[in-house]
C-alpha atoms as a printed R data frame, in Angstrom:
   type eleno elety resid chain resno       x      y       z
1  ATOM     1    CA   UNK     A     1   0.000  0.000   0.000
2  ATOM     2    CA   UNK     A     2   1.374  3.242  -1.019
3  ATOM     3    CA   UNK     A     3   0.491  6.504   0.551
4  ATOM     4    CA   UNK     A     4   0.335  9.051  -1.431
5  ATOM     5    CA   UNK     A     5   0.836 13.060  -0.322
6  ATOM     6    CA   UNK     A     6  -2.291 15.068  -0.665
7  ATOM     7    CA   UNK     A     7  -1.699 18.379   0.746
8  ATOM     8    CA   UNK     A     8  -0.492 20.790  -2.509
9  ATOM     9    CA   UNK     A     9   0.155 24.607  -2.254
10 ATOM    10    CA   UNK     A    10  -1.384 27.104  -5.552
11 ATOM    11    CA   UNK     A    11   0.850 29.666  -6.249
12 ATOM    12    CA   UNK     A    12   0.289 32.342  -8.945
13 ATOM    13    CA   UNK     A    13   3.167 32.188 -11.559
14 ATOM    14    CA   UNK     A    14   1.693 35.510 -13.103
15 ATOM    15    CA   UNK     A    15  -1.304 37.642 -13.456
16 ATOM    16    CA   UNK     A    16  -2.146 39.928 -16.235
17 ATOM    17    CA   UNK     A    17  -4.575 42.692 -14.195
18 ATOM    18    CA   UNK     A    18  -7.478 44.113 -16.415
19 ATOM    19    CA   UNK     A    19  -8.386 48.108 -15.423
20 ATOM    20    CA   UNK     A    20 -10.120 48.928 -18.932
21 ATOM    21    CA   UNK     A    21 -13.841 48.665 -18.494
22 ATOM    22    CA   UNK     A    22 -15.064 46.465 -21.799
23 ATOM    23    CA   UNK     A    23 -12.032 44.643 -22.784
24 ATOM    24    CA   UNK     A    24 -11.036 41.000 -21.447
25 ATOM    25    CA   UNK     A    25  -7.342 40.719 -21.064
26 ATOM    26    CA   UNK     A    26  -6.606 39.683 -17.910
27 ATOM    27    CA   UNK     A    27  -4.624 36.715 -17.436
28 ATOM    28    CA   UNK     A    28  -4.053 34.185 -14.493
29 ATOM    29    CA   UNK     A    29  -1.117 31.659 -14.462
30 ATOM    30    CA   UNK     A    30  -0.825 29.228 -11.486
31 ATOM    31    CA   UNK     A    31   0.492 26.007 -10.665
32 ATOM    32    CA   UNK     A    32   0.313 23.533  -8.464
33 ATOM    33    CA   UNK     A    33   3.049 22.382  -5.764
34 ATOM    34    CA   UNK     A    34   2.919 18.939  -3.994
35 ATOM    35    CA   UNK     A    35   0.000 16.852  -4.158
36 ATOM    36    CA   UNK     A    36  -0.876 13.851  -6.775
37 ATOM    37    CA   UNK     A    37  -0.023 15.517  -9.870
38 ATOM    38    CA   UNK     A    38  -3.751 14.769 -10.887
39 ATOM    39    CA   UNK     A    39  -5.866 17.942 -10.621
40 ATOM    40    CA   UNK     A    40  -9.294 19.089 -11.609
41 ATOM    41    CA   UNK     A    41  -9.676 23.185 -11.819
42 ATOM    42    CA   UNK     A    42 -12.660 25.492 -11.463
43 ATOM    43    CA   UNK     A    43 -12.620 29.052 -11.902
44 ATOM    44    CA   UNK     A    44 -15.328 31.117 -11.084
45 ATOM    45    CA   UNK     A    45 -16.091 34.664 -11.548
46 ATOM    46    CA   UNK     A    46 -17.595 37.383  -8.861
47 ATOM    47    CA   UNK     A    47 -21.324 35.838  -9.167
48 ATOM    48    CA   UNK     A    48 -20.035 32.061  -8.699
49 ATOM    49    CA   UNK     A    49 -20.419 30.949 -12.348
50 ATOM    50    CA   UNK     A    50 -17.736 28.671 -13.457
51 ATOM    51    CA   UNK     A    51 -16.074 30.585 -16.526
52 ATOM    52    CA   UNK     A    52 -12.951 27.831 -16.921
53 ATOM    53    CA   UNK     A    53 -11.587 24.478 -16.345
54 ATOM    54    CA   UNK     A    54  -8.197 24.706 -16.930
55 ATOM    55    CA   UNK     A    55  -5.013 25.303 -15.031
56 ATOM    56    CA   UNK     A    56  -4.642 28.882 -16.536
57 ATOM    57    CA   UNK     A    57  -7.506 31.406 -17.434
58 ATOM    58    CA   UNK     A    58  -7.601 34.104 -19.876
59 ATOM    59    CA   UNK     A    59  -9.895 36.606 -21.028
60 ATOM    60    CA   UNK     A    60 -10.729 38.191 -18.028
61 ATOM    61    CA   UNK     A    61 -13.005 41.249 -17.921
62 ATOM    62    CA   UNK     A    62 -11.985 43.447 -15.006
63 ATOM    63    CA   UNK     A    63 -13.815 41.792 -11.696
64 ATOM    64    CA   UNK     A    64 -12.972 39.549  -8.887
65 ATOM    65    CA   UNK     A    65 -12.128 35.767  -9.311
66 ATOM    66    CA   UNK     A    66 -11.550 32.516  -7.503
67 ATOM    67    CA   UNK     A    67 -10.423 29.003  -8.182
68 ATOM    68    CA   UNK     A    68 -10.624 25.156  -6.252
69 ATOM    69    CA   UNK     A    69  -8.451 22.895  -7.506
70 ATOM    70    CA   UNK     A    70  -8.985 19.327  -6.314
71 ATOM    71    CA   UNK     A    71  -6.563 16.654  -6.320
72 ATOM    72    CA   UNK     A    72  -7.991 13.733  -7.976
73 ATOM    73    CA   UNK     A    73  -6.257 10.937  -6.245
């Protein structure tokens, strides 16, 4: 039986802020430290809709944002 580590740290590699009302450029880079290696991501925006289900996210209007990553093992 192997026991495999669980706990993982998200750090932001780089973020692209977005100040200019109507335009979607901001950018979010993260990864993922520790853990499985096997993750699922959900990114949501300020009125909890998931807008993305990838390790990075792009196209952000200006506005707040969160994301869960879950380690799938």
């Amino acid at each position: 039986l192997e026991e495999v580590e669980t706990t993982f740290l998200i750090n932001v590699v780089s973020q692209t802020d977005n100040t200019a009302v109507g335009t979607s450029i901001g950018e979010v880079d993260i990864e993922i430290i520790g853990g499985s290696g096997n993750y699922q991501y959900e990114w949501y925006d300020s009125s909890n809709t998931t807008i993305a289900t990838s390790q990075d996210v792009t196209g952000l209007a200006p506005g707040n944002y969160r994301v869960e990553v879950t380690d799938l093992n």
